[in-house]
PDB file of C-alpha atoms in Angstrom:
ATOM      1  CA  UNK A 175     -87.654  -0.007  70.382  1.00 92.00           C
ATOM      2  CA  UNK A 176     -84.795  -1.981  72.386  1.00 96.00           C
ATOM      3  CA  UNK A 177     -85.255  -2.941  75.879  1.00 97.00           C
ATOM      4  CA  UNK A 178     -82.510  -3.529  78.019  1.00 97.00           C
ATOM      5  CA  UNK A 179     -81.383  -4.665  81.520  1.00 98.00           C
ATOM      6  CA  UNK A 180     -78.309  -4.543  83.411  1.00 98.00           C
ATOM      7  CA  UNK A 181     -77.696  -5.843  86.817  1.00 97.00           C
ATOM      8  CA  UNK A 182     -74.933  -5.723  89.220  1.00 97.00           C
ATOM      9  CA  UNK A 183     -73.643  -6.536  93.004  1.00 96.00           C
ATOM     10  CA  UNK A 184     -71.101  -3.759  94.150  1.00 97.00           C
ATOM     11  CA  UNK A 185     -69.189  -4.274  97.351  1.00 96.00           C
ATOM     12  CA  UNK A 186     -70.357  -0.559  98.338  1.00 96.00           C
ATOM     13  CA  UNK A 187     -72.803   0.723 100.303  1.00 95.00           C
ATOM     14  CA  UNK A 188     -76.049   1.695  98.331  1.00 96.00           C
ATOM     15  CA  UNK A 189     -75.538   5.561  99.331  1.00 96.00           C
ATOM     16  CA  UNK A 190     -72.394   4.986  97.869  1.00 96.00           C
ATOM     17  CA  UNK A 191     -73.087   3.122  94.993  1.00 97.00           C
ATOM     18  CA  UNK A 192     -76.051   5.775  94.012  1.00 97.00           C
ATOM     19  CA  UNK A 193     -73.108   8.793  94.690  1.00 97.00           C
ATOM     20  CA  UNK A 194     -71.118   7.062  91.386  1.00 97.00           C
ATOM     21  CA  UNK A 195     -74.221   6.435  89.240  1.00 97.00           C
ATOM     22  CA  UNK A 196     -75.545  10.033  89.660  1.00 97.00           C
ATOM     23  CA  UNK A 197     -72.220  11.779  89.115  1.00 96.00           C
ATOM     24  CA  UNK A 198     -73.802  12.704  85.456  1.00 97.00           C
ATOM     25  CA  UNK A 199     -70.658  14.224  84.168  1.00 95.00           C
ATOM     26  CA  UNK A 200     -68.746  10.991  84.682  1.00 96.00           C
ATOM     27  CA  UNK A 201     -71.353   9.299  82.349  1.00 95.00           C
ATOM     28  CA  UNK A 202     -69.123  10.934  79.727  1.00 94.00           C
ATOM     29  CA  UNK A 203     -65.921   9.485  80.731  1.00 95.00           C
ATOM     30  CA  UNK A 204     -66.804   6.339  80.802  1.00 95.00           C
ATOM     31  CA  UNK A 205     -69.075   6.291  77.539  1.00 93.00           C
ATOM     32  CA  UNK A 206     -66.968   6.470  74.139  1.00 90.00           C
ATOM     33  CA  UNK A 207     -67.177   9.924  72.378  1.00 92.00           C
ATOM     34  CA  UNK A 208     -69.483  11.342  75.035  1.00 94.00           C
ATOM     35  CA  UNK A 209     -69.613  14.586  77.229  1.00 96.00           C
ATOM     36  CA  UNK A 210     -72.308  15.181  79.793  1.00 97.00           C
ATOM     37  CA  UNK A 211     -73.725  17.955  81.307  1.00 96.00           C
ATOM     38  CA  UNK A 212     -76.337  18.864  83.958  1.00 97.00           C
ATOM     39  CA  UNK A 213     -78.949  21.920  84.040  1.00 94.00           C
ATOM     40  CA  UNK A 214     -79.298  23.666  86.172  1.00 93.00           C
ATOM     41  CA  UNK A 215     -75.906  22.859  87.552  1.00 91.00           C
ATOM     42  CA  UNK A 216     -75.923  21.567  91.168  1.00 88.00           C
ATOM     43  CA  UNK A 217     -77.852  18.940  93.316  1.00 94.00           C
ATOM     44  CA  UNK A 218     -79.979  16.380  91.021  1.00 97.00           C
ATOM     45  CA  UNK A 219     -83.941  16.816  91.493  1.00 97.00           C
ATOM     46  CA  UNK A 220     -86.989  15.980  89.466  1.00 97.00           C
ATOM     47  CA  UNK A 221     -86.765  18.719  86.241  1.00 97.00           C
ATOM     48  CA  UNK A 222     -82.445  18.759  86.145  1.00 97.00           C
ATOM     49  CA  UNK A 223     -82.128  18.177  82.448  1.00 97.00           C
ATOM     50  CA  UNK A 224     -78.860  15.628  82.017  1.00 97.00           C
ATOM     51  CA  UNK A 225     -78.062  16.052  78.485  1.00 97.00           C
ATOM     52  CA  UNK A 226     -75.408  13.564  76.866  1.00 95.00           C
ATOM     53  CA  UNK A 227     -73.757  14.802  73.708  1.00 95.00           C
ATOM     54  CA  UNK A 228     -72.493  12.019  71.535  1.00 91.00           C
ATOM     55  CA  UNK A 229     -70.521  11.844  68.336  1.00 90.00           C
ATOM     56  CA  UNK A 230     -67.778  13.627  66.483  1.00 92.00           C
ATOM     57  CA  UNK A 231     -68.254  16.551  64.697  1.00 89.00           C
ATOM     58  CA  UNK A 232     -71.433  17.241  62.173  1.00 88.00           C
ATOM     59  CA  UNK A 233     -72.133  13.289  63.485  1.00 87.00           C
ATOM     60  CA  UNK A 234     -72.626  14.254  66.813  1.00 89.00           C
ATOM     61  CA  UNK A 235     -76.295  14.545  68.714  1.00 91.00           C
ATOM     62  CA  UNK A 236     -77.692  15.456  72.086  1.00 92.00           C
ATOM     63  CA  UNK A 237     -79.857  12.901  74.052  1.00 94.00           C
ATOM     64  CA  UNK A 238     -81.337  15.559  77.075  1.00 97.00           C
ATOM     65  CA  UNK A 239     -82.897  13.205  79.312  1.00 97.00           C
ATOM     66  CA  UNK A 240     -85.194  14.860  81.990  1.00 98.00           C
ATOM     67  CA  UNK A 241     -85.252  13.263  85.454  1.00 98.00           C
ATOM     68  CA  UNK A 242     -88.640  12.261  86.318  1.00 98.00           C
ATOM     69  CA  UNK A 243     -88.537  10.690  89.395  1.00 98.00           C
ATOM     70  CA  UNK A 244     -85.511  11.262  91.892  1.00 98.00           C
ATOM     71  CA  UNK A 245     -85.300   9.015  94.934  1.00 98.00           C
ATOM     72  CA  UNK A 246     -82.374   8.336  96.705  1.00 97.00           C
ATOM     73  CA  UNK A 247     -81.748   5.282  98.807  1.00 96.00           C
ATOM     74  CA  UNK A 248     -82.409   6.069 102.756  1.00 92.00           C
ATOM     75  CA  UNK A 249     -82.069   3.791 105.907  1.00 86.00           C
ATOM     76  CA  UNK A 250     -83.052  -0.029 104.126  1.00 82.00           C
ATOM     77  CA  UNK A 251     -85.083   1.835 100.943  1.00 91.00           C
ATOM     78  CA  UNK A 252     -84.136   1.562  97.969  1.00 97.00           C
ATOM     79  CA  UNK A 253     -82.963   4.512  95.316  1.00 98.00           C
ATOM     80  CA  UNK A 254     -84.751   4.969  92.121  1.00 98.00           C
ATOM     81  CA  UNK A 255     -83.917   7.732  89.292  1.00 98.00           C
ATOM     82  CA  UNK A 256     -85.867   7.484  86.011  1.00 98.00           C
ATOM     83  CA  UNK A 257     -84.843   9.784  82.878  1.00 98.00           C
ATOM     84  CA  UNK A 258     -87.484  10.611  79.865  1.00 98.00           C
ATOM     85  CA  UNK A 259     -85.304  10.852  76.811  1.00 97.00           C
ATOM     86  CA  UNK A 260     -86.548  14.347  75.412  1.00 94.00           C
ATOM     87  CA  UNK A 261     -84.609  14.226  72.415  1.00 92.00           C
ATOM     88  CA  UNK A 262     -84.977  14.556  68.618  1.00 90.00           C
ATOM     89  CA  UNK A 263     -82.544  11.304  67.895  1.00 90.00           C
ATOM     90  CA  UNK A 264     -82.621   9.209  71.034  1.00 93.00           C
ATOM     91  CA  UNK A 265     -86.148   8.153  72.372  1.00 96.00           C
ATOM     92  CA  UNK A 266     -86.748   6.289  75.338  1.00 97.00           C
ATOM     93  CA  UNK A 267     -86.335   6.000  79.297  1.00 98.00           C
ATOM     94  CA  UNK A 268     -83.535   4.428  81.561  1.00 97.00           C
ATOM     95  CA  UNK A 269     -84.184   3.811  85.186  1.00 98.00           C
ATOM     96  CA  UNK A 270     -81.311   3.338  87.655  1.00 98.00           C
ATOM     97  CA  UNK A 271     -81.971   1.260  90.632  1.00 98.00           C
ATOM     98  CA  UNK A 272     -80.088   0.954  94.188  1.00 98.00           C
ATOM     99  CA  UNK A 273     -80.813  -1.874  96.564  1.00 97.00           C
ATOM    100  CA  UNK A 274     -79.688  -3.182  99.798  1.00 95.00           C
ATOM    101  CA  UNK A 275     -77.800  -6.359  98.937  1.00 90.00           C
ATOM    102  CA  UNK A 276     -76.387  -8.998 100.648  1.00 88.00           C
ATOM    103  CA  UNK A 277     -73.259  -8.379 102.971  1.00 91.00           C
ATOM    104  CA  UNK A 278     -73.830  -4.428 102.704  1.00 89.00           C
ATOM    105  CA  UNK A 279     -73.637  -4.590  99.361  1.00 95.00           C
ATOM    106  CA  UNK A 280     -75.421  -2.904  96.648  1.00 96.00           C
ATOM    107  CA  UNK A 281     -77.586  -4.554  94.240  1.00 97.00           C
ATOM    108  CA  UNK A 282     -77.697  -2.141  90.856  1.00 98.00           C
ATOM    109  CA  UNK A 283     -80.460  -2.468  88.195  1.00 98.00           C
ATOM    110  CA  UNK A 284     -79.754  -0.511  85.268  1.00 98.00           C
ATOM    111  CA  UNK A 285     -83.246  -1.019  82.691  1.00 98.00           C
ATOM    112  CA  UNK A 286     -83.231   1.067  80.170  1.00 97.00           C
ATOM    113  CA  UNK A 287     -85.655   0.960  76.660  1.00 97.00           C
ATOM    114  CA  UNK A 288     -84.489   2.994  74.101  1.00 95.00           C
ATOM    115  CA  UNK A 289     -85.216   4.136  69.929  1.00 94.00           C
ATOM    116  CA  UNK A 290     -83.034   5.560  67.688  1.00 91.00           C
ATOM    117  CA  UNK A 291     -84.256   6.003  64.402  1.00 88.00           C
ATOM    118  CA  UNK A 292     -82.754   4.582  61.026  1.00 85.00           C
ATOM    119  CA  UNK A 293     -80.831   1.537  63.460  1.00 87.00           C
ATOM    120  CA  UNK A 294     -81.687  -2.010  63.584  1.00 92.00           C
ATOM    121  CA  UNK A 295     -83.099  -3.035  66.613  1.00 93.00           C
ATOM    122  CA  UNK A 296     -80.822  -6.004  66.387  1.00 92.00           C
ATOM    123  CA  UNK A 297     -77.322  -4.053  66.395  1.00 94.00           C
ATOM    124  CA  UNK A 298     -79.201  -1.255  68.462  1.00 93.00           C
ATOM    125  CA  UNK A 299     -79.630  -3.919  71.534  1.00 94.00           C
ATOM    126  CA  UNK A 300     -76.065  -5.420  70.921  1.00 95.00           C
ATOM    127  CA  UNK A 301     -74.365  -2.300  71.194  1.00 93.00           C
ATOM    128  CA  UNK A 302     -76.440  -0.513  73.969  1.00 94.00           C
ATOM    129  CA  UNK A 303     -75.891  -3.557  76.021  1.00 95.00           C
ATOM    130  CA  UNK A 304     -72.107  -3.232  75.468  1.00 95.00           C
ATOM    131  CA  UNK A 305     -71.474   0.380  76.441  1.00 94.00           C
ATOM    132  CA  UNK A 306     -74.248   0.376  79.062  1.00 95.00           C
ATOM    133  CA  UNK A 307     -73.020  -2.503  80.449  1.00 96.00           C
ATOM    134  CA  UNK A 308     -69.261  -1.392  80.686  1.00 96.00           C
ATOM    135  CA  UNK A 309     -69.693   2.309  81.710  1.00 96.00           C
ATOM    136  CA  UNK A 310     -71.528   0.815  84.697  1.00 97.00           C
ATOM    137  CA  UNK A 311     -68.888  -1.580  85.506  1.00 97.00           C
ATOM    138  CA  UNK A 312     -66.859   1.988  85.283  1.00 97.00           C
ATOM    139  CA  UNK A 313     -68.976   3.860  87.116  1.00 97.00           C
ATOM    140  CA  UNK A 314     -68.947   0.948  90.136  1.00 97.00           C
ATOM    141  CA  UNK A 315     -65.450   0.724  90.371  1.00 95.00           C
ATOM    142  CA  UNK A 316     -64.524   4.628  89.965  1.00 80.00           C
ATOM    143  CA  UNK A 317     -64.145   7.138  93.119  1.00 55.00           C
TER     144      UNK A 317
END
């Protein structure tokens, strides 16, 4: 089991900030060999099913991830989404996190604890910490 934690400072509002983190389907743009979808299609609450499908061919494997907890930021509160990773491959939870920062900003905390079987914790850690961290730098900076 790997746990992880990714933080940022966006110069965007928090409702903003939370708009490009919860855009599910962009997940899969910005994380190699990935394509996400959402069910039921339409607005995010607790039960929408994300499920990321990752690989290439015979390789590939679904990681649904059920949202648990679904609280956007309001008026100075912060935003909180947490996903249970439901799947056969990838086991786990991520929580995304939106705060007020300084200057308007937004202060993201991406924590995440994950377990795939038959990888190394070791490599595991290194490379979940590598795309994580990039596709949120994507996600930040995309409209």
């Amino acid at each position: 089991m790997v746990t992880f934690l990714l933080e940022r400072t966006a110069p965007l509002s928090p409702d903003e900030a939370w708009r490009r983190l919860t855009l599910w389907p962009r997940h899969g743009e910005v994380v190699p060999l990935t394509r996400v979808t959402v069910v039921p299609p339409g607005p995010t609450t607790e039960g929408t099913l994300v499920v990321a499908r990752s690989g290439i061919g015979p390789l590939a494997f679904a990681d649904p991830m059920e949202v648990t907890v679904w609280r956007p930021p309001a008026e100075g509160v912060s935003g909180l989404c947490r996903l249970e990773k439901r799947g056969r491959v990838v086991r786990g939870w991520a929580e995304l996190e939106v705060h007020p920062g300084p200057g308007g900003r937004a202060r993201v905390i991406w924590r995440e604890q994950l377990r795939v079987p038959l990888l190394p914790e070791p490599l595991l850690g290194v490379a979940a910490r590598s795309v994580f961290g990039r596709a949120l730098n994507r996600l930040l900076r995309g409209a």
